[in-house]
C-alpha atoms as one frame of an Amber mdcrd trajectory, in Angstrom:
protein
 -83.549  23.901  31.260 -81.866  20.830  29.718 -83.566  17.448  30.063 -81.451
  14.709  31.649 -83.733  11.737  31.094 -82.080   8.291  31.190 -80.458   6.818
  28.080 -80.145   3.029  27.923 -76.427   2.406  27.432 -76.260  -1.120  28.832
 -74.360  -3.457  26.475 -76.646  -5.428  24.184 -77.436  -8.959  25.468 -75.582
 -11.828  23.840 -78.784 -13.010  22.140 -79.772  -9.549  20.898 -80.693  -9.549
  17.162 -78.529  -6.457  16.637 -75.519  -8.119  18.248 -76.022 -11.434  16.462
 -76.390  -9.651  13.135 -73.161  -7.748  13.673 -71.336 -10.947  14.667 -72.666
 -12.803  11.623 -71.068 -10.237   9.339 -67.666 -10.782  10.895 -65.317  -8.251
  12.468 -66.763  -4.795  12.871 -63.545  -2.796  12.621 -63.062  -2.560   8.872
 -63.105   0.104   6.164 -66.390   1.793   5.299 -68.394  -0.480   3.036 -71.181
   0.377   0.609 -73.607  -0.979   3.171 -73.304  -0.263   6.919 -72.207  -3.183
   9.092 -74.445  -2.122  11.958 -78.188  -2.278  12.433 -78.188   0.668  14.841
 -80.758   3.271  13.798 -80.016   5.911  16.439 -76.980   7.396  18.148 -77.939
   5.767  21.460 -78.293   2.335  19.819 -74.871   2.709  18.269 -73.391   3.689
  21.656 -74.895   0.554  23.245 -73.441  -1.593  20.466 -70.041   0.080  20.816
 -69.926  -0.534  24.568 -70.964  -4.173  24.126 -68.362  -4.933  21.441 -65.397
  -3.857  23.537 -65.257  -6.756  26.055 -64.717  -4.160  28.773 -64.513  -4.783
  32.490 -67.554  -3.698  34.547 -65.573  -0.680  35.775 -64.665   0.352  32.224
 -68.267  -0.154  31.075 -69.501   2.164  33.852 -66.921   4.842  32.999 -67.677
   4.639  29.269 -71.424   4.831  29.926 -70.878   7.950  32.042 -68.851   9.706
  29.352 -71.132   8.743  26.476 -74.271   9.716  28.401 -72.776  13.191  28.825
 -71.904  13.405  25.140 -75.255  12.100  23.862 -77.112  14.474  26.163 -74.976
  17.405  25.010 -75.649  16.522  21.363 -79.398  16.514  22.036 -79.722  19.454
  24.427 -76.915  21.844  23.442 -75.797  21.104  19.862 -79.259  19.770  18.864
 -77.606  17.505  16.323 -77.237  13.821  15.550 -73.814  12.314  14.965 -74.167
  12.669  11.180 -74.517  16.450  11.581 -71.563  17.053  13.911 -68.612  19.131
  12.736 -65.068  19.610  13.971 -66.178  22.903  15.515 -68.952  21.100  17.409
 -66.541  18.608  18.951 -64.115  21.354  19.930 -67.056  23.180  21.505 -67.893
  20.053  23.533 -64.253  19.800  24.621 -64.552  23.325  26.031 -68.068  22.748
  27.415 -66.902  20.006  29.783 -64.075  22.183  31.084 -66.639  24.149  33.097
 -70.226  22.901  32.570 -73.055  25.392  33.231 -74.742  25.264  36.662 -77.858
  23.489  35.369 -75.644  20.544  34.336 -73.999  20.236  37.767 -74.969  18.675
  41.096 -72.672  18.073  44.052 -74.845  15.077  45.034 -74.580  11.899  42.957
 -78.236  11.073  42.350 -79.265   7.900  40.456 -79.702   8.547  36.735 -83.422
   7.827  36.943 -83.827  10.531  39.613 -85.088  13.908  38.306 -82.369  15.607
  40.361 -79.590  13.764  38.507 -77.038  15.917  36.728 -74.198  14.642  34.491
 -71.401  16.565  36.243 -70.336  17.242  39.817 -68.190  20.230  38.800 -65.532
  21.350  36.292 -63.337  18.642  34.767 -59.569  18.657  35.038 -57.510  18.390
  31.869 -56.841  14.722  32.665 -60.594  14.044  32.989 -61.328  15.996  29.802
 -58.721  13.913  28.023 -60.436  10.686  29.127 -63.837  12.076  28.133 -62.640
  12.880  24.613 -60.960   9.471  24.264 -64.382   7.882  24.883 -66.080  10.217
  22.385 -63.413   9.631  19.737 -63.662   5.885  20.258 -67.414   5.954  19.689
 -67.215   8.131  16.573 -64.361   6.015  15.220 -66.549   2.935  15.669 -69.401
   4.778  13.921 -67.134   5.432  10.938 -65.804   1.886  10.797 -69.292   0.385
  10.798 -70.571   2.772   8.141 -72.957   4.558  10.511 -70.948   7.705   9.699
 -69.497   8.436   6.281 -66.909  10.821   7.737 -65.580  11.215  11.223 -64.920
  14.800  12.363 -63.219  13.496  15.529 -60.199  12.575  13.402 -59.411  16.299
  13.171 -59.880  17.093  16.870 -56.710  17.253  18.918 -56.447  15.398  22.196
 -56.566  17.379  25.412 -53.072  17.932  26.730 -52.900  16.952  30.387 -50.060
  18.641  32.243 -47.306  16.260  33.276 -45.436  17.377  36.368 -42.319  15.705
  37.728 -43.212  16.679  41.291 -44.769  13.933  43.397 -48.370  14.755  44.125
 -51.031  12.807  45.960 -48.463  11.587  48.470 -48.875  10.779  52.162 -45.724
  10.630  54.272 -45.199   7.732  56.685 -45.993  10.213  59.468 -49.348  11.100
  57.864 -50.219   7.416  57.478 -49.316   6.896  61.148 -51.828   9.623  62.064
 -54.464   7.762  60.051 -53.731   4.466  61.791 -53.953   6.160  65.191 -57.214
   7.875  64.242 -58.978   4.691  63.237 -57.613   2.759  66.226 -58.878   5.474
  68.590 -62.401   5.418  67.161 -64.975   4.704  69.866 -67.007   1.600  69.005
 -69.792   0.697  71.418 -71.934  -1.508  69.184 -71.125  -4.631  67.163 -71.719
  -2.693  63.930 -69.334   0.066  65.044 -66.687  -2.496  65.962 -67.085  -4.163
  62.558 -66.733  -0.809  60.822 -63.643   0.191  62.801 -61.807  -3.075  62.120
 -62.826  -3.140  58.475 -61.638   0.447  57.942 -58.338  -0.314  59.688 -57.862
  -3.328  57.418 -58.639  -1.201  54.347 -56.131   1.432  55.389 -53.367  -1.117
  55.984 -54.191  -3.100  52.823 -54.043  -0.104  50.487 -50.980   1.382  52.193
 -48.992  -1.866  52.049 -50.015  -3.415  48.724 -50.427  -0.338  46.493 -53.513
  -1.971  44.982 -56.147   0.023  43.135 -59.513   0.649  44.786 -61.514  -1.783
  42.651 -58.825  -4.460  42.969 -59.217  -4.682  46.742 -63.003  -4.261  46.768
 -63.418  -6.841  43.997 -61.324  -9.520  45.735 -62.584 -12.375  47.901 -61.450
 -13.630  51.307 -59.841 -16.630  49.621 -57.730 -14.272  47.509 -55.354 -13.928
  50.495 -53.427 -17.146  50.915 -50.097 -18.829  51.626 -48.496 -21.638  49.654
 -47.012 -23.118  52.815 -43.624 -21.403  52.737 -44.529 -18.536  55.081 -45.145
 -16.076  52.253 -48.642 -14.631  51.961 -50.166 -13.298  48.757 -53.209 -11.358
  47.561 -54.603 -12.220  44.130 -56.256  -9.278  42.345 -57.684  -8.637  38.897
 -56.023  -5.570  37.422 -56.666  -3.314  34.466 -57.450  -5.079  31.220 -58.532
  -8.177  33.205 -54.873  -8.961  33.918 -54.439 -11.023  37.103 -51.508 -10.421
  39.412 -50.570 -11.291  42.961 -49.307  -8.896  45.591 -47.120  -9.646  48.640
 -49.033  -9.445  51.944 -46.895  -8.105  54.821 -47.426  -9.354  58.424 -49.152
  -6.123  59.520 -51.803  -6.541  56.832 -52.294 -10.182  57.782 -52.785  -9.200
  61.435 -55.297  -6.505  60.451 -57.179  -9.056  58.329 -57.450 -11.487  61.258
 -58.783  -8.773  63.596 -61.245  -7.686  60.922 -62.517 -11.227  60.348 -62.911
 -11.843  64.079 -64.989  -8.661  64.389 -67.358 -10.122  61.794 -67.566 -13.446
  63.626 -65.414 -15.258  61.069 -62.470 -17.584  61.713 -59.098 -15.780  61.724
 -58.093 -17.349  58.422 -60.046 -18.110  55.244 -59.638 -21.094  52.965 -58.349
 -20.680  49.424 -61.799 -21.520  48.017 -63.633 -18.966  50.204 -65.559 -16.668
  47.823 -66.845 -14.366  50.578 -66.223 -10.731  49.541 -63.019  -9.348  50.995
 -64.561  -5.977  51.907 -67.848  -6.366  53.785 -70.624  -3.994  54.770 -70.474
  -3.307  58.508 -74.231  -2.683  58.625 -75.199  -6.219  57.670 -74.515  -9.390
  59.594 -74.612 -11.495  56.437 -71.626 -11.099  54.076 -72.419  -8.294  51.600
 -69.754  -6.648  49.442 -69.575  -2.851  49.645 -69.169  -0.672  46.566 -65.997
   1.097  45.459 -67.630   4.391  46.425 -68.477   3.171  49.930 -64.904   1.973
  50.497 -63.555   5.288  49.230 -65.847   7.292  51.515 -64.889   5.122  54.511
 -61.215   5.949  54.047 -61.904   9.625  53.406 -63.606   9.723  56.820 -60.466
   8.175  58.330 -58.275  10.771  56.604 -60.405  13.658  57.874 -60.223  12.354
  61.454 -56.470  11.911  61.049 -56.151  15.465  59.734 -57.752  16.793  62.910
 -55.452  14.629  64.988 -52.345  15.823  63.108 -53.387  19.482  63.395 -53.910
  19.153  67.150 -50.320  17.880  67.428 -48.909  20.744  65.362 -48.204  18.620
  62.284 -49.707  21.037  59.772 -48.068  19.459  56.713 -49.629  16.067  57.399
 -52.967  17.662  58.251 -53.058  19.558  54.941 -52.239  16.428  52.926 -54.751
  14.259  54.794 -57.585  16.714  54.153 -57.058  16.220  50.417 -56.190  12.522
  50.441 -58.117   9.728  48.759 -57.611   5.982  48.530 -55.398   6.344  45.452
 -52.942   8.470  47.431 -52.012   5.343  49.390 -51.033   3.614  46.138 -48.822
   6.537  45.106 -47.320   6.715  48.597 -46.488   3.011  48.718 -44.797   3.077
  45.311 -42.898   6.294  46.061 -41.594   5.044  49.397 -40.417   1.745  47.891
 -38.799   3.524  44.940 -36.920   5.846  47.280 -35.837   2.823  49.350 -34.126
   1.252  46.348 -36.636  -1.443  45.346 -35.897  -2.543  41.774 -37.980  -0.886
  39.067 -39.156  -4.215  37.569 -40.336  -5.372  41.000 -42.350  -2.184  41.416
 -43.791  -2.467  37.906 -45.027  -6.013  38.543 -46.476  -5.032  41.911 -48.206
  -1.915  40.579 -49.524  -3.630  37.457 -48.166  -0.930  35.149 -48.203  -1.959
  31.489 -45.408   0.513  30.727 -42.303   0.644  32.893 -42.051   4.388  32.153
 -45.124   4.857  34.355 -43.319   3.167  37.224 -40.166   5.183  36.616 -42.075
   8.361  37.473 -41.821   7.360  41.126 -38.019   7.311  41.047 -37.444  10.799
  42.409 -37.180  12.209  45.858 -39.755  14.137  47.805 -39.421  17.917  47.743
 -38.217  18.185  51.359 -35.399  15.694  50.734 -34.397  17.431  47.488 -34.448
  20.841  49.217 -32.243  19.670  52.109 -29.711  18.007  49.810 -29.347  21.073
  47.534 -29.189  23.580  50.388 -26.786  21.391  52.352 -24.510  20.929  49.369
 -24.745  24.574  48.322 -23.488  25.762  51.705 -20.115  24.240  50.845 -19.861
  25.994  47.499 -19.334  29.491  48.939 -16.342  30.603  50.993
């Protein structure tokens, strides 16, 4: 049975001797020197140094820690090698290992890493997830080579995982499916103050994600004062996007109304001041303002989607029910961008709103849903035959 004991992968403190020594030598990313430019003496120490040097956002730090914990544990428990002993074949074996990890590496429950029941995986990884995992591993081994911790880097010879790119829109909720979700949360029975707070918060979350196309951590990480007007009747939401890039998103009237109802349910004034640093997404279980986690917000909306799926099925809308059973928060982002693209919103406007670094990413939304494409082709084809 593999051992999944914790590995300290927190970034080194600013005053850490290892970090100060590395800084004193200058930039770390350089050719291999005669002497290493790192004081790390173990693979785990090097991983901590690598994570700390990247100036990553908290979300990126958490994701990198997850991937490198898996890799370090695999090196110890499965390969039984240190980084200096790894070969190209070993890294290709790891790439296949994470495709379908053995049962003893898997747990459907996300236990804390210090818990003996913790397991590194919750199931097989998709090709997209395997690609991200190998990017993290290659980044670490590349850093090891650049600092002289490794004299050769076998990851240079390992091909990236190819993630399938489909042109068909996936992870999409139709306006009808979103309407089912709004009806489901509005119909939720709330007989206690906590239940009322939860219902109004979840309704606000649903409207906010559906109308802004923001990412999960962008909404959860915002404050009440992030929603504001400059006095001209236009309302905005300031968020911090990927790569710590700020952007502001238009706030439609329906979202503003949902925000006011949500704030009133928590005993707050209908409108916040620009300097209000109260978390935008609050725990319904606490009377004092406490920010919920990304996971808690995601689970709250999944519960809404499941209730909406039952509602849609009872009304004979099987297509919406099937989509809602699979939906997550990110589906609302895809749906918002797809609907605006199909309505003729300019590509540059969508790119700025979505926070896409590459406009080609935004352009992927410029195609019609399958039902519309089917009806147009069939309708046109009927005129082609006598």
